[in-house]
Coordinates of C-alpha atoms and ligand atoms in Angstrom, one line a residue:
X15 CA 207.7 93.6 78.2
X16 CA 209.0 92.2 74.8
X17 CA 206.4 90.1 73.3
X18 CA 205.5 86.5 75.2
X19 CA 207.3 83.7 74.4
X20 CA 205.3 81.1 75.3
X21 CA 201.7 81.6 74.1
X22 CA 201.3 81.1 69.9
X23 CA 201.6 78.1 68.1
X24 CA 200.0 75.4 65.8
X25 CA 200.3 72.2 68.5
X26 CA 198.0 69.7 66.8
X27 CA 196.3 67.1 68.9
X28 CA 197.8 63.4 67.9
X29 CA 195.9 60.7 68.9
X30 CA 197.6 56.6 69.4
X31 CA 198.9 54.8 66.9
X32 CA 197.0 52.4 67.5
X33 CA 194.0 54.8 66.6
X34 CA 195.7 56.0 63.8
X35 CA 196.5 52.3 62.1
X36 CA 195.0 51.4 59.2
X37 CA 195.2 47.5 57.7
X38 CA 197.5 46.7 54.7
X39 CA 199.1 50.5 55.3
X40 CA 202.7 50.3 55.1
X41 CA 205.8 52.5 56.3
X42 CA 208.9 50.6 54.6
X43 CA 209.8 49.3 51.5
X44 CA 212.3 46.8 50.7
X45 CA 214.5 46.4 47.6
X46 CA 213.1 43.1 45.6
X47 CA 214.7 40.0 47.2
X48 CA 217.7 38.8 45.4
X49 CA 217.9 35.0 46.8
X50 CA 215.2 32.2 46.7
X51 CA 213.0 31.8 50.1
X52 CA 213.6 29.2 53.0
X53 CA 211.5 27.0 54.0
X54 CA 211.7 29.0 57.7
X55 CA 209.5 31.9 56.1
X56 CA 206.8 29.5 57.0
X57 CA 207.5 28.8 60.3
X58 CA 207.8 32.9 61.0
X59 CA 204.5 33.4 59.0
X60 CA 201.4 33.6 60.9
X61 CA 199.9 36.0 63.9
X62 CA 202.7 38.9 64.7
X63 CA 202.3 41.4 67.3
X64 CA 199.8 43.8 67.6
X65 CA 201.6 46.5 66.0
X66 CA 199.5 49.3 64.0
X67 CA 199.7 49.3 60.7
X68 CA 200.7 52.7 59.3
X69 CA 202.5 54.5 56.5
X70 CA 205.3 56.6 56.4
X71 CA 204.0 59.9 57.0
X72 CA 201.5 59.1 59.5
X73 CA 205.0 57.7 61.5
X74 CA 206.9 61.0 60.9
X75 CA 203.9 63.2 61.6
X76 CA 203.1 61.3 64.8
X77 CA 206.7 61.7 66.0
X78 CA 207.3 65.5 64.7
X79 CA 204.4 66.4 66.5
X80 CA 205.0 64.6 70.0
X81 CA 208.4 66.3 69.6
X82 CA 206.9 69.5 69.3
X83 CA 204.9 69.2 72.9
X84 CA 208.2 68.6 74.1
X85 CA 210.5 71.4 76.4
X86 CA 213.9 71.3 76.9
X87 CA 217.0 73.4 77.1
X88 CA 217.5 73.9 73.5
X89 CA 213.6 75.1 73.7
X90 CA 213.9 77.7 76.4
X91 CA 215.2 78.8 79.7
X92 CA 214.8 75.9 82.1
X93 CA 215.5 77.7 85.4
X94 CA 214.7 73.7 87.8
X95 CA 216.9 74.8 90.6
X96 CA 219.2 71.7 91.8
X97 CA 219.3 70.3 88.5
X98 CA 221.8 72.1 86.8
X99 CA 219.6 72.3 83.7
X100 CA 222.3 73.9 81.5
X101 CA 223.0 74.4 77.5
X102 CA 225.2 71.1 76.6
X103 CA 227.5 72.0 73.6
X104 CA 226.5 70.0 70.9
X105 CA 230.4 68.7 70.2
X106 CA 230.3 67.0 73.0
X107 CA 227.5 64.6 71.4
X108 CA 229.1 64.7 68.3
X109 CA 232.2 63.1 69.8
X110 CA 230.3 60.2 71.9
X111 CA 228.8 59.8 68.4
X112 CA 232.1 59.0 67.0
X113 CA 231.8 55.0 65.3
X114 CA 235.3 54.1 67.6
X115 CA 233.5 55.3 71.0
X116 CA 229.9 54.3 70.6
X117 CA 230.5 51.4 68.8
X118 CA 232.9 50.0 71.3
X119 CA 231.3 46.5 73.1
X120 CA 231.9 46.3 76.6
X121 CA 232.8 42.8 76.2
X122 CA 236.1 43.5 73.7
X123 CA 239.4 43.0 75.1
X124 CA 241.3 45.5 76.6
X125 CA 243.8 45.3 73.4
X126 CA 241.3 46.5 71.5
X127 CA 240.0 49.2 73.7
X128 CA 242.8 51.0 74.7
X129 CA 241.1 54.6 73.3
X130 CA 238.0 53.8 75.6
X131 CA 240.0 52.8 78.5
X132 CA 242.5 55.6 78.2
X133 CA 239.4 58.0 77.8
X134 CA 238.1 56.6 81.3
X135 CA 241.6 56.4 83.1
X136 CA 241.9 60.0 82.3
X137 CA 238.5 61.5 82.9
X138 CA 238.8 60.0 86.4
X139 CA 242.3 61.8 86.7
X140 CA 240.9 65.0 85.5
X141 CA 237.6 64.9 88.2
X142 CA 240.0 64.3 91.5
X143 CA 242.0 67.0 90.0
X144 CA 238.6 69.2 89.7
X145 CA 237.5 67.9 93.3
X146 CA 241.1 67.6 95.3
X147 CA 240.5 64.0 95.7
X148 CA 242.8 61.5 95.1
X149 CA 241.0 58.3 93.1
X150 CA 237.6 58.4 91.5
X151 CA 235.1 55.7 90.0
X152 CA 232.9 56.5 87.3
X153 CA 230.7 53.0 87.6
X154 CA 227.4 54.4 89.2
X155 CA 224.5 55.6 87.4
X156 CA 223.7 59.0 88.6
X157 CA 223.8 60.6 91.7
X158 CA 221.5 58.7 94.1
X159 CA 223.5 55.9 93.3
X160 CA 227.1 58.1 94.0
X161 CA 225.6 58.5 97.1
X162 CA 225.0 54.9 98.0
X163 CA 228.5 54.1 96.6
X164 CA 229.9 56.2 98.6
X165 CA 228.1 55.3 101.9
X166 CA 229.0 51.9 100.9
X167 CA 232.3 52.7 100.8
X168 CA 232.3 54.9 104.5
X169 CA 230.4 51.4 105.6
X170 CA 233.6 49.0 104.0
X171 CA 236.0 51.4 105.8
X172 CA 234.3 51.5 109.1
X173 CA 234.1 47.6 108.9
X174 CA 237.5 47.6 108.0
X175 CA 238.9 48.6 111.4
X176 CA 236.8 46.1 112.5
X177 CA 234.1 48.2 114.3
X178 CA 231.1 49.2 112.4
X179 CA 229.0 52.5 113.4
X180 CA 225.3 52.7 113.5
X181 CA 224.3 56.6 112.9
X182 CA 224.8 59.2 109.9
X183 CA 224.2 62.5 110.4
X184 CA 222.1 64.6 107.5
X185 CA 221.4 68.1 107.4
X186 CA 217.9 69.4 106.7
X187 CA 219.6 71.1 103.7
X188 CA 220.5 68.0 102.4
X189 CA 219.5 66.4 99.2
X190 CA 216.6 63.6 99.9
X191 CA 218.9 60.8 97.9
X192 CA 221.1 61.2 101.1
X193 CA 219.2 60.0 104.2
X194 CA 218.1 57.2 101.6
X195 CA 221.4 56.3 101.0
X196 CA 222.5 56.3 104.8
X197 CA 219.2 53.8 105.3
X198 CA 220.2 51.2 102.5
X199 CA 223.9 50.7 104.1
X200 CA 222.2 50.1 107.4
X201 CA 222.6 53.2 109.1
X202 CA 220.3 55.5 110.8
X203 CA 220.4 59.4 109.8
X204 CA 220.3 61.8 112.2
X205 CA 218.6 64.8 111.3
X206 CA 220.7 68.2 112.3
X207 CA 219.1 71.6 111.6
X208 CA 220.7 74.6 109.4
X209 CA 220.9 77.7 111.6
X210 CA 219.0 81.3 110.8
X211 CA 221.9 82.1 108.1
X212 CA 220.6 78.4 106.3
X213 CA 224.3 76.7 106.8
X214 CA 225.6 74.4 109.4
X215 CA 226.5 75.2 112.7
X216 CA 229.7 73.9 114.3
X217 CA 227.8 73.8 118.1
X218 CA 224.7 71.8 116.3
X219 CA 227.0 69.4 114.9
X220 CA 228.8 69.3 118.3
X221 CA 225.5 68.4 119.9
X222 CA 225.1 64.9 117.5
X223 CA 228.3 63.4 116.8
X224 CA 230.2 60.6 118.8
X225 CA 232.1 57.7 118.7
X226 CA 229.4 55.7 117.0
X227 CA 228.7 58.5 114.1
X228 CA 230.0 57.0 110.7
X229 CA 229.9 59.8 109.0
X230 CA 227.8 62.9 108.1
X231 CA 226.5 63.7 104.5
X232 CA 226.8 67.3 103.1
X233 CA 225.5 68.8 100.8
X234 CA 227.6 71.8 99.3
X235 CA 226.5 74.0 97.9
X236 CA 223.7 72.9 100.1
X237 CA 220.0 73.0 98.8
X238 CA 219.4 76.1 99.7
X239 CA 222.5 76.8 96.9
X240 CA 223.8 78.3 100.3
X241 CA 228.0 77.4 100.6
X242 CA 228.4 75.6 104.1
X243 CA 231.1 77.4 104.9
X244 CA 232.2 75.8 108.7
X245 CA 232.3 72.7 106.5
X246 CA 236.3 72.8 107.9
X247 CA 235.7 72.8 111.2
X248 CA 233.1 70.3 111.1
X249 CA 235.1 68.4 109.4
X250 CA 237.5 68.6 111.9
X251 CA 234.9 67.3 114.5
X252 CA 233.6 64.8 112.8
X253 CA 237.1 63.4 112.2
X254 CA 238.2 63.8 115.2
X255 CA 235.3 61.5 116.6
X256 CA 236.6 59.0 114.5
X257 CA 233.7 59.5 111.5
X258 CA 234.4 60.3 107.6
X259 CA 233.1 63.8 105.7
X260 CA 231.1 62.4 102.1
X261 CA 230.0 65.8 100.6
X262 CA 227.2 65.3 98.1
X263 CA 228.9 67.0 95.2
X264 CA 226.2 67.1 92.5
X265 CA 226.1 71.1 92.7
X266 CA 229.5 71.4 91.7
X267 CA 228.4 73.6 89.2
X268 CA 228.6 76.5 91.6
X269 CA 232.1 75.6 92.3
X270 CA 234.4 74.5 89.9
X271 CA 238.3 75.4 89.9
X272 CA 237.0 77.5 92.8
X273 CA 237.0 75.2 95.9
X274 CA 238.7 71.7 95.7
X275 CA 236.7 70.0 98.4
X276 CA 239.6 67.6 99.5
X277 CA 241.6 70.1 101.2
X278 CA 238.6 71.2 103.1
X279 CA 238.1 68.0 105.0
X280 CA 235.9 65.9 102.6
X281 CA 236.8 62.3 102.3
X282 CA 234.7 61.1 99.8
X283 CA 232.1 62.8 97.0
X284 CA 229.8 62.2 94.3
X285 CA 229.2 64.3 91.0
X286 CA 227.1 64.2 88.7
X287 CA 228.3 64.1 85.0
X288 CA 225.0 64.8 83.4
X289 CA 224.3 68.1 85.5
X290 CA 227.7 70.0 85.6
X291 CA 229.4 68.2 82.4
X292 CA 227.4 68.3 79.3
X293 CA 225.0 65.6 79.4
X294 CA 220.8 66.4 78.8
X295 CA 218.9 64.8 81.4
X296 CA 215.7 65.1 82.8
X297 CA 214.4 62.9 80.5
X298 CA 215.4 59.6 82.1
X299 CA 218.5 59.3 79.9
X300 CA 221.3 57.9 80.9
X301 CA 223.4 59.3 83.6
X302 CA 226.9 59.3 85.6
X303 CA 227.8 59.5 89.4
X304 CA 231.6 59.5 89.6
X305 CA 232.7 58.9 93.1
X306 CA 235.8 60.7 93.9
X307 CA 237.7 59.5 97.5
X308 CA 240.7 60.2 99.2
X309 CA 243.7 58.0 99.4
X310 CA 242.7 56.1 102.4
X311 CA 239.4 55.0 100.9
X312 CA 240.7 54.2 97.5
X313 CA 241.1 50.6 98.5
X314 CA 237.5 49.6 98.7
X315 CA 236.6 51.4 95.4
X316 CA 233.9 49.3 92.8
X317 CA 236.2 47.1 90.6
X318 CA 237.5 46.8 87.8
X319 CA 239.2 49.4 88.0
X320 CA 241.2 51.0 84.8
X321 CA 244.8 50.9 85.2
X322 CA 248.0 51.9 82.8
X323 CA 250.8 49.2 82.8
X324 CA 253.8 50.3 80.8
X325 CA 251.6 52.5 78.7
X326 CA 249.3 50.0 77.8
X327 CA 245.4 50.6 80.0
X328 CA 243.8 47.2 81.3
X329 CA 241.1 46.3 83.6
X330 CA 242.2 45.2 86.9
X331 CA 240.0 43.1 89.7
X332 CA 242.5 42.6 91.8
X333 CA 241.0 45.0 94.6
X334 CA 240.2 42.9 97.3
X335 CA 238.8 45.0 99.8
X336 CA 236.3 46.7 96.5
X337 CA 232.6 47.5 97.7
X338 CA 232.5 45.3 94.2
X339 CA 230.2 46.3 91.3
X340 CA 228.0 48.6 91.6
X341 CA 227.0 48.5 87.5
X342 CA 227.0 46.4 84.6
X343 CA 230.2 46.6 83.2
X344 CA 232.2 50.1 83.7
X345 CA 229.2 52.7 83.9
X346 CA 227.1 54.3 81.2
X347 CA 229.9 55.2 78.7
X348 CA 228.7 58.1 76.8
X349 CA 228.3 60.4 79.3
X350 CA 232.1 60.1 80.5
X351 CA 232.9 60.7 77.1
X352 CA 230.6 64.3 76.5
X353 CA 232.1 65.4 80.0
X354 CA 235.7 64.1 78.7
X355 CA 235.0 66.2 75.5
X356 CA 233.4 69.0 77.8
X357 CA 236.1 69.5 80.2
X358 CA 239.0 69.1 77.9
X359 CA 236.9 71.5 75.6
X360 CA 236.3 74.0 77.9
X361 CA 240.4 74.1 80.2
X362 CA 240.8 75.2 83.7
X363 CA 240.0 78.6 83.0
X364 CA 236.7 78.0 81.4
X365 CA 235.7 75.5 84.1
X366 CA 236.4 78.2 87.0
X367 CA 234.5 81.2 84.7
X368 CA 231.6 78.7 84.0
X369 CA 231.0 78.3 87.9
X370 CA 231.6 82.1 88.5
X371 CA 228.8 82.8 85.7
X372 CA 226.9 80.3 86.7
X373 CA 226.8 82.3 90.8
X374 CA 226.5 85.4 89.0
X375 CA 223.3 84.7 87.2
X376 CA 221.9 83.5 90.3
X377 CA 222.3 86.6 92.2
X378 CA 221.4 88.7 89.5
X379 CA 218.0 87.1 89.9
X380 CA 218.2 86.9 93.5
X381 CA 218.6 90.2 93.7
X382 CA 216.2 91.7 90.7
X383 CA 213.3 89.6 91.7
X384 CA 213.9 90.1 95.8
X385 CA 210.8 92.6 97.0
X386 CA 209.0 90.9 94.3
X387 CA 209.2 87.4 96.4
X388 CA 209.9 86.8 99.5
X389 CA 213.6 85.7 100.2
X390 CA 213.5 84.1 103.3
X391 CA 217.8 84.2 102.7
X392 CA 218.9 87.4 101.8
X393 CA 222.7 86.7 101.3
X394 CA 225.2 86.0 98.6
X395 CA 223.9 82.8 97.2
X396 CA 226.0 80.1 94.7
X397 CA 224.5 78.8 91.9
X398 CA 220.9 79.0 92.9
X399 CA 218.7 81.3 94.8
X400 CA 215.4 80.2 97.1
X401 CA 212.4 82.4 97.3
X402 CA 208.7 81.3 98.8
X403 CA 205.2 82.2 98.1
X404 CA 204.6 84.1 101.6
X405 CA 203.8 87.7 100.2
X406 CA 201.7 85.9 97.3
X407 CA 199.8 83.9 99.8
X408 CA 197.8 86.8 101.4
X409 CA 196.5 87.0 97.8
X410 CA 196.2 83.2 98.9
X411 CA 198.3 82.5 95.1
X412 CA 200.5 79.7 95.9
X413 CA 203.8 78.5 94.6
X414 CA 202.0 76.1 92.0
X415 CA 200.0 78.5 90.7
X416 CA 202.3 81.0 90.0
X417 CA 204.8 77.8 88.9
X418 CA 201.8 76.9 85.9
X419 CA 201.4 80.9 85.1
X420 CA 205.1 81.0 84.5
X421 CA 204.4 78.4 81.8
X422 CA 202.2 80.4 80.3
X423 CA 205.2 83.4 79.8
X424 CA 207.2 80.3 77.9
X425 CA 209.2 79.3 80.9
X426 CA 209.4 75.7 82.4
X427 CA 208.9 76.0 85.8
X428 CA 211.3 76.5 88.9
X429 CA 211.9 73.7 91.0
X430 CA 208.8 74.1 93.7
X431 CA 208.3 72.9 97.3
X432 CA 211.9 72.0 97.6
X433 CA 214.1 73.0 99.5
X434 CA 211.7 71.3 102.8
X435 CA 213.0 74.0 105.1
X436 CA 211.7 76.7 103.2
X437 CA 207.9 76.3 103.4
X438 CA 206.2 77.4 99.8
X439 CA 209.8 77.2 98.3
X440 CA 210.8 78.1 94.6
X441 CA 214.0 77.6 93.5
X442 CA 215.5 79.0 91.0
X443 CA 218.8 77.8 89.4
X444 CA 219.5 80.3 85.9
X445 CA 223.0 78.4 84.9
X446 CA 226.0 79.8 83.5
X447 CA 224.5 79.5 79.7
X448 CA 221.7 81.9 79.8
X449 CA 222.5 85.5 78.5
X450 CA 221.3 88.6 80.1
X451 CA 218.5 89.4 77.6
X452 CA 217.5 85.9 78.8
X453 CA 217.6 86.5 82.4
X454 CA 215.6 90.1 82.4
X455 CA 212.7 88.2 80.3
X456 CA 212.5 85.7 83.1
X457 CA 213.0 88.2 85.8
X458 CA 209.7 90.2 84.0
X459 CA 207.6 87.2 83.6
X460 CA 207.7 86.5 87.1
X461 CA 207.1 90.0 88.2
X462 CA 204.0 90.0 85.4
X463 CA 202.9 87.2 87.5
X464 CA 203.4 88.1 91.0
X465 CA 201.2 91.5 89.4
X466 CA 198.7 89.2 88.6
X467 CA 198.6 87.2 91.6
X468 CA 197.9 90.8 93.1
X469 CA 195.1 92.0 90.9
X470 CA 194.0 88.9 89.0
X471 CA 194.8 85.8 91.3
X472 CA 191.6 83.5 88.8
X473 CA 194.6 84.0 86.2
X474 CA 196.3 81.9 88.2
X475 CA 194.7 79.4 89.8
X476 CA 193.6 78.2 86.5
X477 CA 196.7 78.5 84.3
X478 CA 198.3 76.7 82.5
X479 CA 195.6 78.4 79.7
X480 CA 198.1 78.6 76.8
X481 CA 199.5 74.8 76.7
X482 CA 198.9 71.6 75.4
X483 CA 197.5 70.4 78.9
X484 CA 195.6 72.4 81.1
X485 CA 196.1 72.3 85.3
X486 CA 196.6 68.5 86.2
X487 CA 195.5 66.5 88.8
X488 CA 198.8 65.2 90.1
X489 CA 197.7 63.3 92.9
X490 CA 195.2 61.1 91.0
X491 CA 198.6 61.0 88.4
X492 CA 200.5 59.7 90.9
X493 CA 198.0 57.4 92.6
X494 CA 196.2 55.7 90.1
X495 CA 198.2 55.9 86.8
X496 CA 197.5 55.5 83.6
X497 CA 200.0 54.0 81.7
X498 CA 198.1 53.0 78.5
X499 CA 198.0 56.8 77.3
Ligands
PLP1214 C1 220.2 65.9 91.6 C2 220.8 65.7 92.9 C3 221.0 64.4 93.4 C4 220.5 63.1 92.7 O1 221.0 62.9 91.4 P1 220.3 61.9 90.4 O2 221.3 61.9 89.3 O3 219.0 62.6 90.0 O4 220.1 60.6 91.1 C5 221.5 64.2 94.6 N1 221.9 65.3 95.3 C6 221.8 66.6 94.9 C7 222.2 67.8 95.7 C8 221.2 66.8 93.6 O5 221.0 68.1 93.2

């Protein structure tokens, strides 16, 4: 193996500011004031916040070095399976940085708006095109909150025809954010297991659905990055029983320009912008939840919506039956304009290749790292692939520990313990944006680890050794936290 990537470095410790401050030290300086003073300097004067007082380098240092503890994709190979956790072309900033967009107040007129608005009306064109679906909102957040929009909207429809529905049925290959979605509307999921291939069954869903069944929520690619492929037929059933299909879309990564899931039965979807369409996340940015629907639920979309009269692009309310707003003003802005810029910039044909790379990678590692872990699935997978710890645990190594060891190698961790149906899962989601060389570095970490876990399993259970924080306790993290620093 090449050398380590993750193991050198000069990370200096960095204490508070407030430990740092010194009295009377300053980081600004002002040009000399050009007008006489006010009499309100004296009612300003006095006590100000407790704010350290520092100087400018101490500020820069501080900063330089906390960004230096930091990972992210533009560090290294982020391989956090379900999260998409992909290169974002830097154009795509540098156009939501443009004055015109990201200067634009929410609260201007619609005359003098009509870039922003025509930006919006087209992006939501541009995703039912991707999806198949017909209309599309772009107000919620992220993608726990497309999936409430949309089970608010399955909930408006079903109370629409005057006869609401108690039950939602959820896969065990579903996303978590869906049951909790299902719950907040009112309804109650009901749980339906994946069968020994880890997809859906058209007999289990036979067994749960009737005439009270709102809906079910799939996920597809489902978390095992598995393609549910009866989804047609159980579609089918499901409609036939009176209920509506919402597929949790966020994995569209694995499947774009490749399957349009309106013509397999899906009647209403969530994506999420800031996995598959250039936004970083992960860092609890801002993010974007597009809801696409077919025609029949268009009516009870959020409002405003955007809409083009005679070539001019207003805001209309005038949606009666709307599930109504879901978030201040029209949804975080940015982010539909990188995916705007990402999706124009990259065409159809890029968009389709970017999903086939992105399944490739996946089984390449699926398949190089299979023997080494256990693959409790051994067939084609989409974007991502699911291993678990069981031929690691006779050495009684666990997925954690070999998750902090990988750290060690310069690699931020798999997602872990996720998918639930997988018991010791790790799940690995490579992207479309890593090269080879990339991949085979990864691939020979983790069999330099699973080695270890073999011969020298102390390695592991204390590692992390080489970064800034040792092995946490992350249940006294989570229970008792400490938010001072
Ligand atoms: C990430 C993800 C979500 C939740 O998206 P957030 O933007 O984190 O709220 C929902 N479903 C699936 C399948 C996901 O991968």
């Amino acid at each position: 193996m090449k050398e380590l990537l993750g193991t050198k470095g000069l990370l200096l410790n960095e204490p508070l500011l407030w430990e740092k401050g010194k009295k009377g030290r300053r980081g600004f300086s002002l040009p000399p004031r050009d007008v006489g003073s006010f009499p309100v300097e004296k009612e300003l004067a006095g006590e100000g916040p407790d704010f350290p007082d520092l100087s400018e380098i101490d500020v820069v240092r501080h900063y330089t070095r906390l960004s230096q503890w930091n990972f992210g994709v533009d560090t290294g190979m982020y391989p956090l399976g379900s999260c998409t956790m992909k290169y974002n072309p830097k154009t795509n900033e540098k156009q939501a940085g443009l004055p015109g967009l990201s200067g634009g107040h929410p609260l201007l007129p619609a005359s003098l708006s009509q870039g922003g608005l025509r930006l919006m009306f087209e992006l939501e064109k541009h995703l039912a095109e991707i999806t198949g679906m017909d209309a599309t909102t772009l107000q919620p957040a992220a993608g726990a909150h497309g999936d409430l929009t949309g089970m608010l909207l399955i909930h408006a429809f079903h109370k629409s025809k005057g006869a609401q529905r108690s039950k939602i049925i959820i896969p065990d290959t579903a996303h978590g954010t869906n049951p909790a979605s299902a719950v907040l509307c009112g309804y109650k999921p009901v749980p339906v297991s994946s069968n020994e291939k880890g997809i859906l069954s058209v007999e289990a869903i036979s067994q749960v659905v009737d005439e009270d069944t709102a809906g079910i929520m799939i996920t597809n690619p489902n978390t095992l990055g598995l393609f549910e492929e009866n989804i047609t037929e159980i579609a089918r059933m499901v409609h036939s029983k009176g209920g509506l299909v919402y597929c949790d879309g966020a994995n569209l990564n694995a499947v774009m320009g490749v399957v349009k899931m309106g013509e397999i039965g899906v009647d209403v979807m969530h994506l999420n912008l800031h996995k598959t369409f250039s936004t970083p996340h992960g860092g609890g940015g801002p993010g974007s939840g597009p809801v696409c629907v077919k025609n029949h639920l268009e009516p009870f979309l959020p409002a405003p919506r955007v809409v083009e009269e005679g070539g001019r692009y207003v805001l209309s309310e005038d949606y009666p039956e709307s599930v109504g707003k879901v978030l201040a003003f029209y949804g975080n802005f940015g982010v539909m304009v990188k995916a705007y810029s990402y999706i124009l910039s990259m065409g159809p044909e890029n968009l389709k290749k970017a999903s086939q790379l992105a399944v490739l990678n996946a089984n390449y590692v699926k398949e190089k790292l299979k023997g080494t872990l256990h693959l409790p699935y051994d067939r084609p997978c989409m974007h991502e692939c699911v291993f678990s710890d069981k031929y690691q645990m006779t050495n009684k190594v666990a997925t954690l520990d070999m998750a902090k060891r990988l750290m060690d190698y310069g690699f931020h961790p798999p997602t872990v313990y996720f998918p639930l149906v997988v018991h010791g899962a790790i799940m690995v989601e490579p992207t479309e944006t890593e090269s080879m060389e990339d991949l085979d570095q990864f691939i020979e970490a983790f069999k330099a680890v699973a080695k270890e876990a073999q011969e020298d399993p102390d390695l592991l259970y204390e590692a992390p050794r080489n970064c800034k924080v040792r092995r946490l306790d992350e249940t006294t993290a989570a229970r008792k936290p400490c938010l001072a620093g």
